[in-house]
Amino acid sequence: MGWKMYAVLCNLSYVFEIIVPLISHIVWGTSLNLPISNYHFLSDEIRDRYFYFWFTYQAFGMYGHMSYNINIDSFIAGLILCIILRVNILKSNLQNLDSKFTSVQKQLPFKKFSEDSKLKQHLRNYDIILRLSSKVQKIISVPAFVQFGVTTAIICVALCGLLTPSASNFHLFLVTYILSMTSRIFVPAWLGAKLTQQSQALVFAAYSSEWIERSENFKQNLRLFMTRACNPIIFYGIKICPVSLTTFTSIMKTAYSLFTLVRHIQNRQNGVI
C-alpha cells in the first residue's frame, strides 16, 4: 500500500511536469522548456536544433531516476516490515505457548522437556530477529539520514515555489511532489514506530504465557528474555535521528519553519511588513 501510494503520487508529479506541458505545446503551441537543465553551455542554435532530443533524453532520465527512488525507498520500508512480521509471529507464539497441549498431555512426563524446548526455540528466533535488525540498521543508517535531511530541504523549497507566479500545471506538480516527499518519509517512519511498539509488546506477551506452573529452568529463561526484550528495537539514521513518527513530525515542523523564515526574509527585502 505504501509503495502504491508513493508510486501514484510520483507519477502524477511526472505527468504535471513533463506530459502536460508537452501536450500543451503540441496542441496549443505554448513554449516548452527542458525539464532538468537548459544546457546553457551549448549555443542557442545547437540547443534549438536538437531540442526534442534533449527533451526526450531528460524526460526518460527523470522517469528512470524516479522509478529507482520509488523502489529503493520502498525496499527500506519492506525490510522494516519483514522484521515487524517476525516480531508479531514471535509475540503470538509466546502468548500461545501452552495452547497446543491438551489436558491429558499436560500430565505426561515429556511435557516439561517439550515446553522448555519450545521456549528455547522462541528465544533462538528472537536472537535471529535481533541479528537481522542489526544488519538492516547497517543497511539503512546512511540512506535514512540522507532521506530525512534532503526531504526537509525539498519540502521547504517546494513550499516557496508555490508562492511564485507560475503556470497551474507547475503548481499542481509542486503539490503532488510535496505529497510524494511526505509519503516518502512517512511510511518508514510509521513502520519504525510500529516496530518499536511491537517489540515492546513482547514483554507483555511473555508474561501472558502460562508460566506459573512451569519448571524453574523455564521461568529463569523467561525472565532473561523479558529483561532483554525491555530494550525495544529502534532504527536510527547515523545514530542521530530515530526512524519514528516523532522524527517525521520534527521534519515537517522544521520544513515549515524554514519556509516561514524564507518568506519573512523575502517580505523584508520587498518592503512588505
PDB file of C-alpha atoms in Angstrom:
ATOM      1  CA  MET A   1       0.000   0.000   0.000  1.00  0.00           C
ATOM      2  CA  GLY A   2       2.819   2.389   0.813  1.00  0.00           C
ATOM      3  CA  TRP A   3       4.563   1.594  -2.474  1.00  0.00           C
ATOM      4  CA  LYS A   4       1.349   2.177  -4.445  1.00  0.00           C
ATOM      5  CA  MET A   5       0.655   5.482  -2.694  1.00  0.00           C
ATOM      6  CA  TYR A   6       4.204   6.695  -3.250  1.00  0.00           C
ATOM      7  CA  ALA A   7       4.275   5.495  -6.885  1.00  0.00           C
ATOM      8  CA  VAL A   8       0.941   7.121  -7.757  1.00  0.00           C
ATOM      9  CA  LEU A   9       1.975  10.495  -6.311  1.00  0.00           C
ATOM     10  CA  CYS A  10       5.365  10.403  -8.058  1.00  0.00           C
ATOM     11  CA  ASN A  11       3.804   9.502 -11.409  1.00  0.00           C
ATOM     12  CA  LEU A  12       1.262  12.309 -11.005  1.00  0.00           C
ATOM     13  CA  SER A  13       4.125  14.728 -10.397  1.00  0.00           C
ATOM     14  CA  TYR A  14       5.843  13.441 -13.521  1.00  0.00           C
ATOM     15  CA  VAL A  15       2.681  13.902 -15.571  1.00  0.00           C
ATOM     16  CA  PHE A  16       2.247  17.520 -14.449  1.00  0.00           C
ATOM     17  CA  GLU A  17       5.922  18.295 -15.020  1.00  0.00           C
ATOM     18  CA  ILE A  18       6.513  16.509 -18.370  1.00  0.00           C
ATOM     19  CA  ILE A  19       3.367  15.189 -20.066  1.00  0.00           C
ATOM     20  CA  VAL A  20       1.018  18.153 -19.538  1.00  0.00           C
ATOM     21  CA  PRO A  21       3.481  20.819 -20.853  1.00  0.00           C
ATOM     22  CA  LEU A  22       4.314  18.569 -23.821  1.00  0.00           C
ATOM     23  CA  ILE A  23       0.637  18.138 -24.746  1.00  0.00           C
ATOM     24  CA  SER A  24       0.035  21.849 -24.280  1.00  0.00           C
ATOM     25  CA  HIS A  25       2.982  22.587 -26.589  1.00  0.00           C
ATOM     26  CA  ILE A  26       1.761  20.199 -29.288  1.00  0.00           C
ATOM     27  CA  VAL A  27      -1.909  21.219 -29.176  1.00  0.00           C
ATOM     28  CA  TRP A  28      -1.830  24.951 -28.355  1.00  0.00           C
ATOM     29  CA  GLY A  29       1.740  25.828 -29.310  1.00  0.00           C
ATOM     30  CA  THR A  30       2.820  27.030 -25.869  1.00  0.00           C
ATOM     31  CA  SER A  31       6.510  27.385 -25.074  1.00  0.00           C
ATOM     32  CA  LEU A  32       8.297  24.260 -23.847  1.00  0.00           C
ATOM     33  CA  ASN A  33      11.365  24.197 -21.620  1.00  0.00           C
ATOM     34  CA  LEU A  34      13.777  21.391 -20.894  1.00  0.00           C
ATOM     35  CA  PRO A  35      12.689  19.686 -17.657  1.00  0.00           C
ATOM     36  CA  ILE A  36      16.065  19.452 -15.911  1.00  0.00           C
ATOM     37  CA  SER A  37      18.773  21.612 -17.497  1.00  0.00           C
ATOM     38  CA  ASN A  38      18.688  24.162 -20.316  1.00  0.00           C
ATOM     39  CA  TYR A  39      22.273  23.325 -21.380  1.00  0.00           C
ATOM     40  CA  HIS A  40      23.472  26.920 -21.440  1.00  0.00           C
ATOM     41  CA  PHE A  41      26.980  25.702 -22.259  1.00  0.00           C
ATOM     42  CA  LEU A  42      25.661  24.956 -25.781  1.00  0.00           C
ATOM     43  CA  SER A  43      24.939  27.584 -28.381  1.00  0.00           C
ATOM     44  CA  ASP A  44      21.335  28.586 -28.997  1.00  0.00           C
ATOM     45  CA  GLU A  45      21.480  27.145 -32.488  1.00  0.00           C
ATOM     46  CA  ILE A  46      22.593  23.681 -31.382  1.00  0.00           C
ATOM     47  CA  ARG A  47      20.192  23.647 -28.453  1.00  0.00           C
ATOM     48  CA  ASP A  48      17.218  24.576 -30.641  1.00  0.00           C
ATOM     49  CA  ARG A  49      18.205  22.136 -33.379  1.00  0.00           C
ATOM     50  CA  TYR A  50      18.303  19.149 -31.057  1.00  0.00           C
ATOM     51  CA  PHE A  51      15.718  20.420 -28.581  1.00  0.00           C
ATOM     52  CA  TYR A  52      13.371  17.429 -28.818  1.00  0.00           C
ATOM     53  CA  PHE A  53      16.292  15.039 -28.491  1.00  0.00           C
ATOM     54  CA  TRP A  54      17.423  16.773 -25.275  1.00  0.00           C
ATOM     55  CA  PHE A  55      13.843  16.866 -24.027  1.00  0.00           C
ATOM     56  CA  THR A  56      13.327  13.119 -24.635  1.00  0.00           C
ATOM     57  CA  TYR A  57      16.669  12.297 -23.065  1.00  0.00           C
ATOM     58  CA  GLN A  58      15.949  14.302 -19.901  1.00  0.00           C
ATOM     59  CA  ALA A  59      12.344  13.056 -19.673  1.00  0.00           C
ATOM     60  CA  PHE A  60      13.356   9.387 -19.814  1.00  0.00           C
ATOM     61  CA  GLY A  61      16.270  10.017 -17.447  1.00  0.00           C
ATOM     62  CA  MET A  62      13.947  11.726 -14.957  1.00  0.00           C
ATOM     63  CA  TYR A  63      11.460   8.863 -15.083  1.00  0.00           C
ATOM     64  CA  GLY A  64      14.189   6.258 -14.611  1.00  0.00           C
ATOM     65  CA  HIS A  65      15.608   8.135 -11.634  1.00  0.00           C
ATOM     66  CA  MET A  66      12.110   8.498 -10.168  1.00  0.00           C
ATOM     67  CA  SER A  67      11.437   4.755 -10.517  1.00  0.00           C
ATOM     68  CA  TYR A  68      14.782   3.988  -8.918  1.00  0.00           C
ATOM     69  CA  ASN A  69      13.961   6.186  -5.914  1.00  0.00           C
ATOM     70  CA  ILE A  70      10.486   4.684  -5.539  1.00  0.00           C
ATOM     71  CA  ASN A  71      11.789   1.130  -5.384  1.00  0.00           C
ATOM     72  CA  ILE A  72      14.794   1.870  -3.162  1.00  0.00           C
ATOM     73  CA  ASP A  73      12.670   3.794  -0.649  1.00  0.00           C
ATOM     74  CA  SER A  74      10.071   1.007  -0.689  1.00  0.00           C
ATOM     75  CA  PHE A  75      12.826  -1.579  -0.223  1.00  0.00           C
ATOM     76  CA  ILE A  76      13.899   0.126   3.004  1.00  0.00           C
ATOM     77  CA  ALA A  77      10.301   0.118   4.243  1.00  0.00           C
ATOM     78  CA  GLY A  78       9.971  -3.534   3.193  1.00  0.00           C
ATOM     79  CA  LEU A  79      12.962  -4.545   5.319  1.00  0.00           C
ATOM     80  CA  ILE A  80      11.368  -2.933   8.366  1.00  0.00           C
ATOM     81  CA  LEU A  81       8.050  -4.624   7.560  1.00  0.00           C
ATOM     82  CA  CYS A  82       9.727  -8.067   7.427  1.00  0.00           C
ATOM     83  CA  ILE A  83      11.074  -7.574  10.951  1.00  0.00           C
ATOM     84  CA  ILE A  84       7.646  -6.419  12.174  1.00  0.00           C
ATOM     85  CA  LEU A  85       6.086  -9.621  10.830  1.00  0.00           C
ATOM     86  CA  ARG A  86       8.713 -11.755  12.570  1.00  0.00           C
ATOM     87  CA  VAL A  87       8.114  -9.905  15.843  1.00  0.00           C
ATOM     88  CA  ASN A  88       4.343 -10.399  15.538  1.00  0.00           C
ATOM     89  CA  ILE A  89       4.801 -14.131  14.932  1.00  0.00           C
ATOM     90  CA  LEU A  90       7.060 -14.397  17.971  1.00  0.00           C
ATOM     91  CA  LYS A  91       4.566 -12.454  20.081  1.00  0.00           C
ATOM     92  CA  SER A  92       1.748 -14.786  19.049  1.00  0.00           C
ATOM     93  CA  ASN A  93       3.863 -17.867  19.806  1.00  0.00           C
ATOM     94  CA  LEU A  94       4.730 -16.568  23.258  1.00  0.00           C
ATOM     95  CA  GLN A  95       1.121 -15.800  24.100  1.00  0.00           C
ATOM     96  CA  ASN A  96       0.010 -19.276  22.985  1.00  0.00           C
ATOM     97  CA  LEU A  97       3.000 -21.125  24.323  1.00  0.00           C
ATOM     98  CA  ASP A  98       0.897 -23.808  26.067  1.00  0.00           C
ATOM     99  CA  SER A  99      -2.184 -23.825  23.871  1.00  0.00           C
ATOM    100  CA  LYS A 100      -1.107 -26.892  21.849  1.00  0.00           C
ATOM    101  CA  PHE A 101      -1.184 -29.184  24.870  1.00  0.00           C
ATOM    102  CA  THR A 102      -4.417 -30.917  25.759  1.00  0.00           C
ATOM    103  CA  SER A 103      -5.482 -31.541  29.339  1.00  0.00           C
ATOM    104  CA  VAL A 104      -4.205 -35.152  29.102  1.00  0.00           C
ATOM    105  CA  GLN A 105      -0.873 -34.230  27.508  1.00  0.00           C
ATOM    106  CA  LYS A 106      -0.161 -31.715  30.259  1.00  0.00           C
ATOM    107  CA  GLN A 107       0.094 -34.620  32.740  1.00  0.00           C
ATOM    108  CA  LEU A 108       2.651 -36.588  30.734  1.00  0.00           C
ATOM    109  CA  PRO A 109       6.337 -36.670  31.793  1.00  0.00           C
ATOM    110  CA  PHE A 110       7.665 -35.356  28.478  1.00  0.00           C
ATOM    111  CA  LYS A 111       5.724 -32.084  28.869  1.00  0.00           C
ATOM    112  CA  LYS A 112       8.481 -30.436  30.902  1.00  0.00           C
ATOM    113  CA  PHE A 113      11.100 -31.176  28.261  1.00  0.00           C
ATOM    114  CA  SER A 114       8.773 -30.165  25.442  1.00  0.00           C
ATOM    115  CA  GLU A 115       7.786 -26.804  26.926  1.00  0.00           C
ATOM    116  CA  ASP A 116      11.411 -25.939  27.709  1.00  0.00           C
ATOM    117  CA  SER A 117      12.482 -26.806  24.163  1.00  0.00           C
ATOM    118  CA  LYS A 118       9.664 -24.703  22.693  1.00  0.00           C
ATOM    119  CA  LEU A 119      10.692 -21.687  24.772  1.00  0.00           C
ATOM    120  CA  LYS A 120      14.320 -22.114  23.740  1.00  0.00           C
ATOM    121  CA  GLN A 121      13.227 -22.233  20.112  1.00  0.00           C
ATOM    122  CA  HIS A 122      11.374 -18.961  20.554  1.00  0.00           C
ATOM    123  CA  LEU A 123      14.435 -17.450  22.225  1.00  0.00           C
ATOM    124  CA  ARG A 124      16.546 -18.513  19.239  1.00  0.00           C
ATOM    125  CA  ASN A 125      14.003 -16.879  16.944  1.00  0.00           C
ATOM    126  CA  TYR A 126      14.285 -13.682  18.961  1.00  0.00           C
ATOM    127  CA  ASP A 127      18.059 -13.797  18.612  1.00  0.00           C
ATOM    128  CA  ILE A 128      17.603 -14.160  14.833  1.00  0.00           C
ATOM    129  CA  ILE A 129      15.353 -11.083  14.860  1.00  0.00           C
ATOM    130  CA  LEU A 130      17.983  -9.067  16.729  1.00  0.00           C
ATOM    131  CA  ARG A 131      20.746 -10.115  14.334  1.00  0.00           C
ATOM    132  CA  LEU A 132      18.527  -9.322  11.366  1.00  0.00           C
ATOM    133  CA  SER A 133      17.711  -5.920  12.872  1.00  0.00           C
ATOM    134  CA  SER A 134      21.423  -5.215  13.289  1.00  0.00           C
ATOM    135  CA  LYS A 135      22.071  -5.966   9.611  1.00  0.00           C
ATOM    136  CA  VAL A 136      19.117  -3.843   8.500  1.00  0.00           C
ATOM    137  CA  GLN A 137      20.377  -0.987  10.695  1.00  0.00           C
ATOM    138  CA  LYS A 138      23.700  -1.052   8.862  1.00  0.00           C
ATOM    139  CA  ILE A 139      21.915  -1.001   5.516  1.00  0.00           C
ATOM    140  CA  ILE A 140      19.510   1.881   6.187  1.00  0.00           C
ATOM    141  CA  SER A 141      21.614   4.006   8.543  1.00  0.00           C
ATOM    142  CA  VAL A 142      23.069   6.419   5.981  1.00  0.00           C
ATOM    143  CA  PRO A 143      20.153   6.307   3.476  1.00  0.00           C
ATOM    144  CA  ALA A 144      17.618   7.074   6.206  1.00  0.00           C
ATOM    145  CA  PHE A 145      19.624  10.054   7.460  1.00  0.00           C
ATOM    146  CA  VAL A 146      20.107  11.442   3.944  1.00  0.00           C
ATOM    147  CA  GLN A 147      16.482  10.776   3.087  1.00  0.00           C
ATOM    148  CA  PHE A 148      15.137  12.638   6.103  1.00  0.00           C
ATOM    149  CA  GLY A 149      17.581  15.537   5.744  1.00  0.00           C
ATOM    150  CA  VAL A 150      17.109  16.052   1.996  1.00  0.00           C
ATOM    151  CA  THR A 151      13.324  15.751   2.254  1.00  0.00           C
ATOM    152  CA  THR A 152      13.257  18.629   4.738  1.00  0.00           C
ATOM    153  CA  ALA A 153      15.002  20.926   2.259  1.00  0.00           C
ATOM    154  CA  ILE A 154      12.895  19.691  -0.669  1.00  0.00           C
ATOM    155  CA  ILE A 155       9.589  20.357   1.087  1.00  0.00           C
ATOM    156  CA  CYS A 156      10.776  23.828   2.112  1.00  0.00           C
ATOM    157  CA  VAL A 157      11.842  24.726  -1.453  1.00  0.00           C
ATOM    158  CA  ALA A 158       8.616  23.318  -2.911  1.00  0.00           C
ATOM    159  CA  LEU A 159       6.529  25.384  -0.497  1.00  0.00           C
ATOM    160  CA  CYS A 160       8.419  28.504  -1.562  1.00  0.00           C
ATOM    161  CA  GLY A 161       7.789  27.551  -5.193  1.00  0.00           C
ATOM    162  CA  LEU A 162       4.044  27.570  -4.566  1.00  0.00           C
ATOM    163  CA  LEU A 163       4.249  31.286  -3.805  1.00  0.00           C
ATOM    164  CA  THR A 164       5.860  32.177  -7.117  1.00  0.00           C
ATOM    165  CA  PRO A 165       3.663  33.201 -10.082  1.00  0.00           C
ATOM    166  CA  SER A 166       3.749  30.178 -12.389  1.00  0.00           C
ATOM    167  CA  ALA A 167       1.527  28.068 -14.617  1.00  0.00           C
ATOM    168  CA  SER A 168      -1.199  25.989 -12.977  1.00  0.00           C
ATOM    169  CA  ASN A 169       0.403  22.717 -14.066  1.00  0.00           C
ATOM    170  CA  PHE A 170       3.606  23.726 -12.259  1.00  0.00           C
ATOM    171  CA  HIS A 171       1.670  24.396  -9.061  1.00  0.00           C
ATOM    172  CA  LEU A 172      -0.053  21.016  -9.416  1.00  0.00           C
ATOM    173  CA  PHE A 173       3.370  19.467  -9.878  1.00  0.00           C
ATOM    174  CA  LEU A 174       4.617  21.085  -6.673  1.00  0.00           C
ATOM    175  CA  VAL A 175       1.560  19.963  -4.677  1.00  0.00           C
ATOM    176  CA  THR A 176       1.871  16.329  -5.784  1.00  0.00           C
ATOM    177  CA  TYR A 177       5.633  16.498  -5.313  1.00  0.00           C
ATOM    178  CA  ILE A 178       5.244  17.709  -1.724  1.00  0.00           C
ATOM    179  CA  LEU A 179       2.747  14.905  -1.052  1.00  0.00           C
ATOM    180  CA  SER A 180       5.089  12.313  -2.568  1.00  0.00           C
ATOM    181  CA  MET A 181       8.019  13.548  -0.470  1.00  0.00           C
ATOM    182  CA  THR A 182       5.808  13.441   2.614  1.00  0.00           C
ATOM    183  CA  SER A 183       4.775   9.840   1.925  1.00  0.00           C
ATOM    184  CA  ARG A 184       8.426   9.027   1.207  1.00  0.00           C
ATOM    185  CA  ILE A 185       9.368   9.622   4.839  1.00  0.00           C
ATOM    186  CA  PHE A 186       6.007   8.886   6.477  1.00  0.00           C
ATOM    187  CA  VAL A 187       5.869   5.190   5.522  1.00  0.00           C
ATOM    188  CA  PRO A 188       9.273   4.178   7.005  1.00  0.00           C
ATOM    189  CA  ALA A 189       8.673   6.456   9.996  1.00  0.00           C
ATOM    190  CA  TRP A 190       5.298   4.826  10.689  1.00  0.00           C
ATOM    191  CA  LEU A 191       6.775   1.334  10.269  1.00  0.00           C
ATOM    192  CA  GLY A 192       9.676   2.240  12.557  1.00  0.00           C
ATOM    193  CA  ALA A 193       7.249   3.374  15.254  1.00  0.00           C
ATOM    194  CA  LYS A 194       5.200   0.202  14.711  1.00  0.00           C
ATOM    195  CA  LEU A 195       8.298  -1.967  15.117  1.00  0.00           C
ATOM    196  CA  THR A 196       9.248  -0.247  18.357  1.00  0.00           C
ATOM    197  CA  GLN A 197       5.719  -0.708  19.698  1.00  0.00           C
ATOM    198  CA  GLN A 198       5.535  -4.395  18.722  1.00  0.00           C
ATOM    199  CA  SER A 199       8.981  -5.174  20.143  1.00  0.00           C
ATOM    200  CA  GLN A 200       7.954  -3.606  23.444  1.00  0.00           C
ATOM    201  CA  ALA A 201       4.819  -5.785  23.457  1.00  0.00           C
ATOM    202  CA  LEU A 202       6.993  -8.929  23.564  1.00  0.00           C
ATOM    203  CA  VAL A 203       7.500  -8.431  27.301  1.00  0.00           C
ATOM    204  CA  PHE A 204       3.760  -8.475  27.987  1.00  0.00           C
ATOM    205  CA  ALA A 205       3.305 -11.407  25.597  1.00  0.00           C
ATOM    206  CA  ALA A 206       5.867 -13.446  27.525  1.00  0.00           C
ATOM    207  CA  TYR A 207       4.229 -12.507  30.828  1.00  0.00           C
ATOM    208  CA  SER A 208       0.820 -13.536  29.431  1.00  0.00           C
ATOM    209  CA  SER A 209       2.006 -17.097  28.796  1.00  0.00           C
ATOM    210  CA  GLU A 210       1.217 -19.901  31.254  1.00  0.00           C
ATOM    211  CA  TRP A 211       4.449 -19.667  33.240  1.00  0.00           C
ATOM    212  CA  ILE A 212       3.177 -20.098  36.807  1.00  0.00           C
ATOM    213  CA  GLU A 213       3.142 -23.917  36.776  1.00  0.00           C
ATOM    214  CA  ARG A 214       6.322 -24.265  34.735  1.00  0.00           C
ATOM    215  CA  SER A 215       9.723 -25.506  35.837  1.00  0.00           C
ATOM    216  CA  GLU A 216      12.311 -23.257  37.449  1.00  0.00           C
ATOM    217  CA  ASN A 217      14.517 -23.513  34.366  1.00  0.00           C
ATOM    218  CA  PHE A 218      11.622 -22.328  32.201  1.00  0.00           C
ATOM    219  CA  LYS A 219      10.952 -19.360  34.481  1.00  0.00           C
ATOM    220  CA  GLN A 220      14.622 -18.380  34.535  1.00  0.00           C
ATOM    221  CA  ASN A 221      14.846 -18.418  30.729  1.00  0.00           C
ATOM    222  CA  LEU A 222      11.642 -16.414  30.524  1.00  0.00           C
ATOM    223  CA  ARG A 223      12.970 -13.798  32.949  1.00  0.00           C
ATOM    224  CA  LEU A 224      16.150 -13.441  30.919  1.00  0.00           C
ATOM    225  CA  PHE A 225      14.112 -12.974  27.753  1.00  0.00           C
ATOM    226  CA  MET A 226      11.865 -10.343  29.351  1.00  0.00           C
ATOM    227  CA  THR A 227      14.895  -8.439  30.650  1.00  0.00           C
ATOM    228  CA  ARG A 228      16.435  -8.444  27.211  1.00  0.00           C
ATOM    229  CA  ALA A 229      13.178  -7.518  25.467  1.00  0.00           C
ATOM    230  CA  CYS A 230      12.772  -4.425  27.662  1.00  0.00           C
ATOM    231  CA  ASN A 231      15.070  -2.673  25.175  1.00  0.00           C
ATOM    232  CA  PRO A 232      12.860  -2.132  22.099  1.00  0.00           C
ATOM    233  CA  ILE A 233      14.130  -2.336  18.530  1.00  0.00           C
ATOM    234  CA  ILE A 234      14.742   1.176  17.190  1.00  0.00           C
ATOM    235  CA  PHE A 235      16.341   2.096  13.872  1.00  0.00           C
ATOM    236  CA  TYR A 236      18.452   5.243  13.582  1.00  0.00           C
ATOM    237  CA  GLY A 237      19.816   7.402  10.809  1.00  0.00           C
ATOM    238  CA  ILE A 238      23.561   7.503  11.574  1.00  0.00           C
ATOM    239  CA  LYS A 239      22.729   7.107  15.289  1.00  0.00           C
ATOM    240  CA  ILE A 240      21.216  10.615  15.299  1.00  0.00           C
ATOM    241  CA  CYS A 241      17.570  10.583  14.262  1.00  0.00           C
ATOM    242  CA  PRO A 242      15.333   7.608  15.081  1.00  0.00           C
ATOM    243  CA  VAL A 243      13.122   6.261  12.305  1.00  0.00           C
ATOM    244  CA  SER A 244       9.833   7.078  14.019  1.00  0.00           C
ATOM    245  CA  LEU A 245       6.764   9.293  13.833  1.00  0.00           C
ATOM    246  CA  THR A 246       8.440  11.721  16.232  1.00  0.00           C
ATOM    247  CA  THR A 247      11.177  12.327  13.680  1.00  0.00           C
ATOM    248  CA  PHE A 248       8.582  12.672  10.914  1.00  0.00           C
ATOM    249  CA  THR A 249       6.745  15.336  12.918  1.00  0.00           C
ATOM    250  CA  SER A 250      10.000  17.179  13.598  1.00  0.00           C
ATOM    251  CA  ILE A 251      10.878  17.142   9.894  1.00  0.00           C
ATOM    252  CA  MET A 252       7.525  18.627   8.890  1.00  0.00           C
ATOM    253  CA  LYS A 253       7.820  21.306  11.584  1.00  0.00           C
ATOM    254  CA  THR A 254      11.390  22.133  10.511  1.00  0.00           C
ATOM    255  CA  ALA A 255      10.396  22.379   6.843  1.00  0.00           C
ATOM    256  CA  TYR A 256       7.535  24.740   7.661  1.00  0.00           C
ATOM    257  CA  SER A 257       9.768  26.821   9.955  1.00  0.00           C
ATOM    258  CA  LEU A 258      12.370  27.188   7.188  1.00  0.00           C
ATOM    259  CA  PHE A 259       9.628  28.129   4.746  1.00  0.00           C
ATOM    260  CA  THR A 260       8.320  30.765   7.157  1.00  0.00           C
ATOM    261  CA  LEU A 261      11.847  32.145   7.623  1.00  0.00           C
ATOM    262  CA  VAL A 262      12.483  32.371   3.882  1.00  0.00           C
ATOM    263  CA  ARG A 263       9.110  34.017   3.350  1.00  0.00           C
ATOM    264  CA  HIS A 264       9.822  36.555   6.101  1.00  0.00           C
ATOM    265  CA  ILE A 265      13.193  37.436   4.531  1.00  0.00           C
ATOM    266  CA  GLN A 266      11.553  37.869   1.116  1.00  0.00           C
ATOM    267  CA  ASN A 267       8.892  40.167   2.590  1.00  0.00           C
ATOM    268  CA  ARG A 268      11.557  42.312   4.248  1.00  0.00           C
ATOM    269  CA  GLN A 269      13.525  42.579   1.002  1.00  0.00           C
ATOM    270  CA  ASN A 270      10.361  43.565  -0.853  1.00  0.00           C
ATOM    271  CA  GLY A 271       9.497  46.139   1.803  1.00  0.00           C
ATOM    272  CA  VAL A 272       6.427  44.242   2.987  1.00  0.00           C
ATOM    273  CA  ILE A 273       5.843  44.276   6.751  1.00  0.00           C
TER     274      ILE A 273
END
